[in-house]
Short mmCIF file of C-alpha atoms and ligand atoms in Angstrom, two decimals:
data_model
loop_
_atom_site.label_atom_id
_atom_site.label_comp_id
_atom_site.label_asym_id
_atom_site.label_seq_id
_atom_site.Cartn_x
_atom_site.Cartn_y
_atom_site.Cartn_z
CA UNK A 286 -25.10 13.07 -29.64
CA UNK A 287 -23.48 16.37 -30.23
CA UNK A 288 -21.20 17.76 -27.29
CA UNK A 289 -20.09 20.81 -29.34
CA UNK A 290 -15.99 19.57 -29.01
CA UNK A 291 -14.37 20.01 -32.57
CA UNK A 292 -11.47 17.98 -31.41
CA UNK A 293 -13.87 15.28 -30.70
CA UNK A 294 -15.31 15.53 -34.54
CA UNK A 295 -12.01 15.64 -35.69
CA UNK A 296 -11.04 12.20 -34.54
CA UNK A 297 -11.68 8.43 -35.33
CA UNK A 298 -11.92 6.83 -32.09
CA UNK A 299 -10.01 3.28 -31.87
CA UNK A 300 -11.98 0.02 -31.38
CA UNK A 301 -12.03 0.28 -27.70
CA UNK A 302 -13.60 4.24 -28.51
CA UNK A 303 -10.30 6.14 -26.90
CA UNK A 304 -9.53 9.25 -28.56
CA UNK A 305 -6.73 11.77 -27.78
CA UNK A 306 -7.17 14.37 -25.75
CA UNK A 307 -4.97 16.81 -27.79
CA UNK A 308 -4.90 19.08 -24.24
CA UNK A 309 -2.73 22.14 -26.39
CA UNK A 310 -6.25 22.71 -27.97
CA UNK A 311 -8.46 23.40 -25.27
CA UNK A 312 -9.37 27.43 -25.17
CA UNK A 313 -8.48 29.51 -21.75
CA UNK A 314 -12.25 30.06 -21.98
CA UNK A 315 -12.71 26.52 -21.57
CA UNK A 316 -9.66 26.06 -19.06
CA UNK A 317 -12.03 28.96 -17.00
CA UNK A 318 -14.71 26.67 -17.02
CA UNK A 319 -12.78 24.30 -14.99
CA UNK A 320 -11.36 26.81 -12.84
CA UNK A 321 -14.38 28.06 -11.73
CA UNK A 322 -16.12 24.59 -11.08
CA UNK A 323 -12.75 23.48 -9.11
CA UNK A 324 -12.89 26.87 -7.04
CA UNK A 325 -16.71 26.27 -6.01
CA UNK A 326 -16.65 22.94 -5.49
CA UNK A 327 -13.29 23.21 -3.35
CA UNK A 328 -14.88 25.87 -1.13
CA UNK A 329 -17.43 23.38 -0.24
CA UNK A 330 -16.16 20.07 0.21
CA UNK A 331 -14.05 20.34 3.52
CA UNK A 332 -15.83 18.45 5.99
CA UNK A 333 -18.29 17.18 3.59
CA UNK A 334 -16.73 15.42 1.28
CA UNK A 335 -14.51 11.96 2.83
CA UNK A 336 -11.15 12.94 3.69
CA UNK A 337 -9.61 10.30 0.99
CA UNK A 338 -11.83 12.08 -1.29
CA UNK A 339 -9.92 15.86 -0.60
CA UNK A 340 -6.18 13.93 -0.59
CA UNK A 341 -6.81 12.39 -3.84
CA UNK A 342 -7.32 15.88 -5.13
CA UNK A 343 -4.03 16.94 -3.64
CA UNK A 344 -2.29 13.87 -4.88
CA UNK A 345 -3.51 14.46 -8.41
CA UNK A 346 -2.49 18.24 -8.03
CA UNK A 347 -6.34 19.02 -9.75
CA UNK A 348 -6.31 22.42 -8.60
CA UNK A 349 -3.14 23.33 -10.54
CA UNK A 350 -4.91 25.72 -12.73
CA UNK A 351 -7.10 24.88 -15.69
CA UNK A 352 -7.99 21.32 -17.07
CA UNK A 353 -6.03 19.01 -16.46
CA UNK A 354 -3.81 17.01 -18.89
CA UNK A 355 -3.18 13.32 -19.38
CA UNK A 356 -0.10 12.97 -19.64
CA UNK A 357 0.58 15.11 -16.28
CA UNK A 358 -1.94 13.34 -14.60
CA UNK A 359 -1.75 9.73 -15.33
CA UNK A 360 1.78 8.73 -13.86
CA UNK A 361 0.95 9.85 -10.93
CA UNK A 362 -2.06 7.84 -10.76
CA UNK A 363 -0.48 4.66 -11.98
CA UNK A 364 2.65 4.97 -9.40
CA UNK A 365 -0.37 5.22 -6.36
CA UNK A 366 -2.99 2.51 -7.75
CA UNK A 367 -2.21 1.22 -11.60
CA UNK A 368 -5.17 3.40 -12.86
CA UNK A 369 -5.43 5.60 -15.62
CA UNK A 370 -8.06 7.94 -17.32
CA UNK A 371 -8.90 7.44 -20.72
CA UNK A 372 -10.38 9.56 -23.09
CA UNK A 373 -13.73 8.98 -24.92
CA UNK A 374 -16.10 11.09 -27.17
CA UNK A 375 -19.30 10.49 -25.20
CA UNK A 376 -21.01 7.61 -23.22
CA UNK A 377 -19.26 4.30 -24.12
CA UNK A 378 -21.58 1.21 -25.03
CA UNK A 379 -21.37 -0.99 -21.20
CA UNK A 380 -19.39 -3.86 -22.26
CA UNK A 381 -16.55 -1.45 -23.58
CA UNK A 382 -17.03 0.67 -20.05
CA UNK A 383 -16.83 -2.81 -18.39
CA UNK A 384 -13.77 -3.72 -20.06
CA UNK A 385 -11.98 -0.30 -19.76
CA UNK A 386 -12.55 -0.78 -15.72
CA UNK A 387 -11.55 -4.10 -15.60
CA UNK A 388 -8.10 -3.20 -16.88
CA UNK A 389 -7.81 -0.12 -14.31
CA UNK A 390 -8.83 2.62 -16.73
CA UNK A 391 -11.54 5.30 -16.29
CA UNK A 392 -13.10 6.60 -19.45
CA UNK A 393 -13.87 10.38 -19.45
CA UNK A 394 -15.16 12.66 -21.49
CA UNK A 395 -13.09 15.19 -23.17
CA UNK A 396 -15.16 18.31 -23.42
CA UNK A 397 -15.70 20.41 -20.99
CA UNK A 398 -19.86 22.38 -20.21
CA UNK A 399 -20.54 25.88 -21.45
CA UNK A 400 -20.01 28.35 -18.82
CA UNK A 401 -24.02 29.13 -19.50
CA UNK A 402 -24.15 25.02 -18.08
CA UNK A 403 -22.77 24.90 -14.81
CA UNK A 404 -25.34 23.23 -13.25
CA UNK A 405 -27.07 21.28 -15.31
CA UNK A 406 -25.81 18.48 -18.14
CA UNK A 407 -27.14 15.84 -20.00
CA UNK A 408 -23.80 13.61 -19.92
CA UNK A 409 -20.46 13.37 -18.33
CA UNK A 410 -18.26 15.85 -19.13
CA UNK A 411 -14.00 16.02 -18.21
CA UNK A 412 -14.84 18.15 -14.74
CA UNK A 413 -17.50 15.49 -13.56
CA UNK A 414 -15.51 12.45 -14.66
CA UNK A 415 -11.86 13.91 -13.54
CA UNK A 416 -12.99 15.92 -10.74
CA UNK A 417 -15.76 13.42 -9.21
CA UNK A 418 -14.57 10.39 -10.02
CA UNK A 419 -10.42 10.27 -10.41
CA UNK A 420 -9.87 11.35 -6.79
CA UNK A 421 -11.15 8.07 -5.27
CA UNK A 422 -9.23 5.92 -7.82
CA UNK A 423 -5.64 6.95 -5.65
CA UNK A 424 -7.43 4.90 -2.73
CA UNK A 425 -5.97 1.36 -2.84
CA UNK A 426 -9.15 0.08 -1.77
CA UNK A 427 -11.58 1.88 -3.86
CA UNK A 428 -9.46 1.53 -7.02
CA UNK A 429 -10.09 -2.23 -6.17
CA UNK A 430 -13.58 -1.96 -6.07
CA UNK A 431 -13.84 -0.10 -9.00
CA UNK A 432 -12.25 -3.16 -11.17
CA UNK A 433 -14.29 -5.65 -9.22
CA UNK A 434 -17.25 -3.96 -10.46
CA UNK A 435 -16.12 -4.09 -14.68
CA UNK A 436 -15.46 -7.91 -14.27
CA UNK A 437 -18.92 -7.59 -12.26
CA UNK A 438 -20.15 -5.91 -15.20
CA UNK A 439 -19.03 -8.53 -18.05
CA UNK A 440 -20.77 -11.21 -15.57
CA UNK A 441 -23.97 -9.49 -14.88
CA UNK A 442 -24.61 -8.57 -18.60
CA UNK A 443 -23.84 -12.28 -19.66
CA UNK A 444 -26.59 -13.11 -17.29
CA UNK A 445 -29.44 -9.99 -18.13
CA UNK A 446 -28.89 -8.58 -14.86
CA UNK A 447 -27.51 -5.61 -15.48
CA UNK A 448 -30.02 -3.83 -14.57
CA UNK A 449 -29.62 -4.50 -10.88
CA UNK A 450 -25.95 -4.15 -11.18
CA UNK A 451 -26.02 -0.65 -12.48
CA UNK A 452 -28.29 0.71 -9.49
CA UNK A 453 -25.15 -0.69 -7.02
CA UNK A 454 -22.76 1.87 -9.28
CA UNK A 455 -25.51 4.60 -9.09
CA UNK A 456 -25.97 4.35 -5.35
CA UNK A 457 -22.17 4.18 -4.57
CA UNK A 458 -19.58 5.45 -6.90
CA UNK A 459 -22.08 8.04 -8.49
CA UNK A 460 -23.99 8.99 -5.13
CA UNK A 461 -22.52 6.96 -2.33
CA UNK A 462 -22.34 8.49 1.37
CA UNK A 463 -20.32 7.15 4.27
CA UNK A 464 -20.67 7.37 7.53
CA UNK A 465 -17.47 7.64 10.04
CA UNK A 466 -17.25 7.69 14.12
CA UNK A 467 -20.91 9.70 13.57
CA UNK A 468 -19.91 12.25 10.38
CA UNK A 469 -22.23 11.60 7.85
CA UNK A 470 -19.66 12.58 4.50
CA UNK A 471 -19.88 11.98 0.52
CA UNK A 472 -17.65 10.05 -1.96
CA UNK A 473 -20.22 9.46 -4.33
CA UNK A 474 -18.98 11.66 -7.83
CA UNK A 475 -22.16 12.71 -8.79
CA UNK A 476 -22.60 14.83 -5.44
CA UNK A 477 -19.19 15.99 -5.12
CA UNK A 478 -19.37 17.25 -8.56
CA UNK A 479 -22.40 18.92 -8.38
CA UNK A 480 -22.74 22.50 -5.99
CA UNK A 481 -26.33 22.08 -5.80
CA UNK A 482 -26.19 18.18 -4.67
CA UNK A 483 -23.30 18.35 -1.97
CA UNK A 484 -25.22 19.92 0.77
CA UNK A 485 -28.52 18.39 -0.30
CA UNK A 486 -27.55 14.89 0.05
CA UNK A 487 -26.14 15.37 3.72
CA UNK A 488 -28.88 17.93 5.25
CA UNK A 489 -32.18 18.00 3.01
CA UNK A 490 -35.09 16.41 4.71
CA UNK A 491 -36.64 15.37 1.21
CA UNK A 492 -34.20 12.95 1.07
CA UNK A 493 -33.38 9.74 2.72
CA UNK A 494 -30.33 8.19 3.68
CA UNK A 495 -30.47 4.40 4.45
CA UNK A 496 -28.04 1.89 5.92
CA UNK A 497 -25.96 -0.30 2.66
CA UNK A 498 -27.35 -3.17 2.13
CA UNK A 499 -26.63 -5.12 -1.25
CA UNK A 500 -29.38 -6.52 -2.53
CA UNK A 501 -32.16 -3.84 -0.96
CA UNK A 502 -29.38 -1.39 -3.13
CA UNK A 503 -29.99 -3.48 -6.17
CA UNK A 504 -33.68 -3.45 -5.86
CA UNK A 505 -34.36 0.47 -5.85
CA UNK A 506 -34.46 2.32 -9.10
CA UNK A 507 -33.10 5.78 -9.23
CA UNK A 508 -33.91 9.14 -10.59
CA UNK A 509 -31.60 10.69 -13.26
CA UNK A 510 -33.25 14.09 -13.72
CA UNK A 511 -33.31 15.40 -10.06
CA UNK A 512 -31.54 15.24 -6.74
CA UNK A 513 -31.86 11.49 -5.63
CA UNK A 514 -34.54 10.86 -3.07
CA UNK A 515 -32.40 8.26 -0.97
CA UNK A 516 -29.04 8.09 -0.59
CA UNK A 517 -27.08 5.07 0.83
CA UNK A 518 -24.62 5.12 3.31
CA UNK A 519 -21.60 2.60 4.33
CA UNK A 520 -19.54 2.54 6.82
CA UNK A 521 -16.11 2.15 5.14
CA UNK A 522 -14.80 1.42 1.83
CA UNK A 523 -13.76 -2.38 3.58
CA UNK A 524 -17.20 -2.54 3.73
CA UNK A 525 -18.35 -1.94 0.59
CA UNK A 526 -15.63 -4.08 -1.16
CA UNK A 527 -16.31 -6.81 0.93
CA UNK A 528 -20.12 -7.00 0.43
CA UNK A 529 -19.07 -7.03 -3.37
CA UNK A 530 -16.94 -9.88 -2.80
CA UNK A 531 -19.31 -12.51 -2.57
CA UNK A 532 -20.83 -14.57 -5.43
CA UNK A 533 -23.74 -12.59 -7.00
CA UNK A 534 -25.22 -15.85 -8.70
CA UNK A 535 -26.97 -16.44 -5.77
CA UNK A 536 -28.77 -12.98 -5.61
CA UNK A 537 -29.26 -12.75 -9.48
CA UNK A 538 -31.08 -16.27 -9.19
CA UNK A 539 -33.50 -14.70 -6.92
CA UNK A 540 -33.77 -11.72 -9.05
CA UNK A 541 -35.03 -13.78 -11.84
CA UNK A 542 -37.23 -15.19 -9.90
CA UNK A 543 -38.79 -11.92 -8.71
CA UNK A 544 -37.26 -8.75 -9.79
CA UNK A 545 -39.49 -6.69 -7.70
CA UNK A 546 -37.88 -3.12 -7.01
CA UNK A 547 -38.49 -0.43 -4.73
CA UNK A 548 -39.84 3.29 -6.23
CA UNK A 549 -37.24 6.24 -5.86
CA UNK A 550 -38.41 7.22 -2.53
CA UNK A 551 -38.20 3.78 -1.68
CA UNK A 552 -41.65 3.70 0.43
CA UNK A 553 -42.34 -0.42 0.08
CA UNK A 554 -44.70 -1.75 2.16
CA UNK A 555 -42.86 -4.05 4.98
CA UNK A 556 -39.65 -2.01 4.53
CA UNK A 557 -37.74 -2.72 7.58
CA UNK A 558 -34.01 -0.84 5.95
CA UNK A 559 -32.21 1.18 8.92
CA UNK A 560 -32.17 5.23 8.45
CA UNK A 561 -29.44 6.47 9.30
N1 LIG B 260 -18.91 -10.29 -6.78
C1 LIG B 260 -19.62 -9.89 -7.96
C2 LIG B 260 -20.11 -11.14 -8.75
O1 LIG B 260 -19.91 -12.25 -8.34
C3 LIG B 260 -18.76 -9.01 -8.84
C4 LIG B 260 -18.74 -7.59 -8.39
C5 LIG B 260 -17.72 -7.07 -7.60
C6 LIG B 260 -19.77 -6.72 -8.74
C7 LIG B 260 -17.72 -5.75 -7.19
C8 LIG B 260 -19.76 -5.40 -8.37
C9 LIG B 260 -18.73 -4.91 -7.57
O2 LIG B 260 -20.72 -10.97 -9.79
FE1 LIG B 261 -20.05 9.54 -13.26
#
């Protein structure tokens, strides 16, 4: 896996796979990069994205110019919810993602796309996993969840279920819509992230947008080469960290009784889930 990032070749990453992010060696060009994915994705967002979503972005000062450092960033973040972004060279094996979320810190990657990649990558790079993701971590409640879920993650791999489990990340953190006083909005970070994605997922009719419901979440596989098909939507982040709350035993003992799953345009026969 080659993401083109000298100062990623350079390094030995420790045992938990952290490197430095050595920010006095990113190039203006790639500082540009980010400037011109912040500036798109900014003009877009207001009244699309969820309004915790656009004040964690003003919290975290992202738009102060250029990518942003460490070291500026992460104090901040730890004074509003004990996180703090880590870096890594590329995707993480799960148990070592699992335990970095546990402990309140989100792994990102360091380099940044070509400007020739805007709009398409094949992993994670630094304005996907700082810009999508970091904003929600200054919620109290979200920042929560987002632990809950890398103790949820030691648990479900323990028990070969983490199959299931990663579809509930994928159809909430990565692509999760909510649903306020009738304003359908996004927090997921693979939408807000993405310029083609953010109006899709609210207004395209080839998609649809269900009603949150755990285990029919867990039971629908997802596409990772195209928009999604089928979005899920909760009500409020109470919600969804309340669902999570409860004992999965229960849920993973059915799943291994029958670990039927719906396609990715989730068209099961008897399907009785709510559109919303
Ligand atoms: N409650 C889940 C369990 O018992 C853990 C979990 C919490 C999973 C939050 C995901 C998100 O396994
Ligand atoms: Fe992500």
């Amino acid at each position: 896996m080659s993401v083109n990032d000298p100062v990623i070749d350079e390094q030995t990453p420790a045992a938990d796979y952290t490197i430095e992010q050595r920010w006095e060696r990113y190039t203006d060009d790639e500082h540009a990069v980010w400037d011109t994915l912040y500036r798109r994705q900014t003009e877009m967002l207001p009244g699309r994205a969820v309004e915790e979503f656009m004040l964690g972005l003003d919290k975290l000062d992202l738009g102060s110019g250029g990518i942003p450092d460490l070291r500026v960033i992460n104090p901040k973040l730890e004074a509003l919810t004990g996180w703090s972004v880590v870096m890594v060279p590329h995707l993480v094996p799960d148990d070592v993602f699992f335990d970095h979320l546990a402990n309140r810190r989100f792994p990102a990657g360091r380099f940044i796309r070509k400007p020739d990649q805007l709009d398409y990558l094949e992993e994670p790079d630094i304005f996907h996993d700082i810009f999508g993701h970091v904003p929600m971590l200054t919620l109290p409640t979200f920042a929560d969840y987002m632990q809950a879920y890398g103790r949820g993650g030691q648990r479900a791999q323990s028990l070969g279920r983490l199959k299931e489990l990663a579809r509930l990340y994928w159809y909430t953190v990565e692509f999760g819509l909510i649903e306020q006083a009738g304003d359908l909005r996004i927090y997921g970070a693979g939408i807000v992230s993405s310029a083609g994605e953010t109006p899709y997922s609210l207004t395209s009719d080839k998609a649809r947008r269900l009603r949150f419901d755990l285990e029919r979440v867990m039971r629908t596989e997802y596409r990772i080469d195209d928009f999604q098909r089928l979005y899920f939507v909760i009500d409020s982040f109470e919600q969804l960290l309340g669902a999570t709350q409860q004992d999965f035993g229960p849920i993973y003992e059915r799943f291994a009784r029958d670990a039927t799953a719906y396609g990715i345009e989730a068209e099961a026969e008897g399907d009785v889930s709510v559109e919303v």
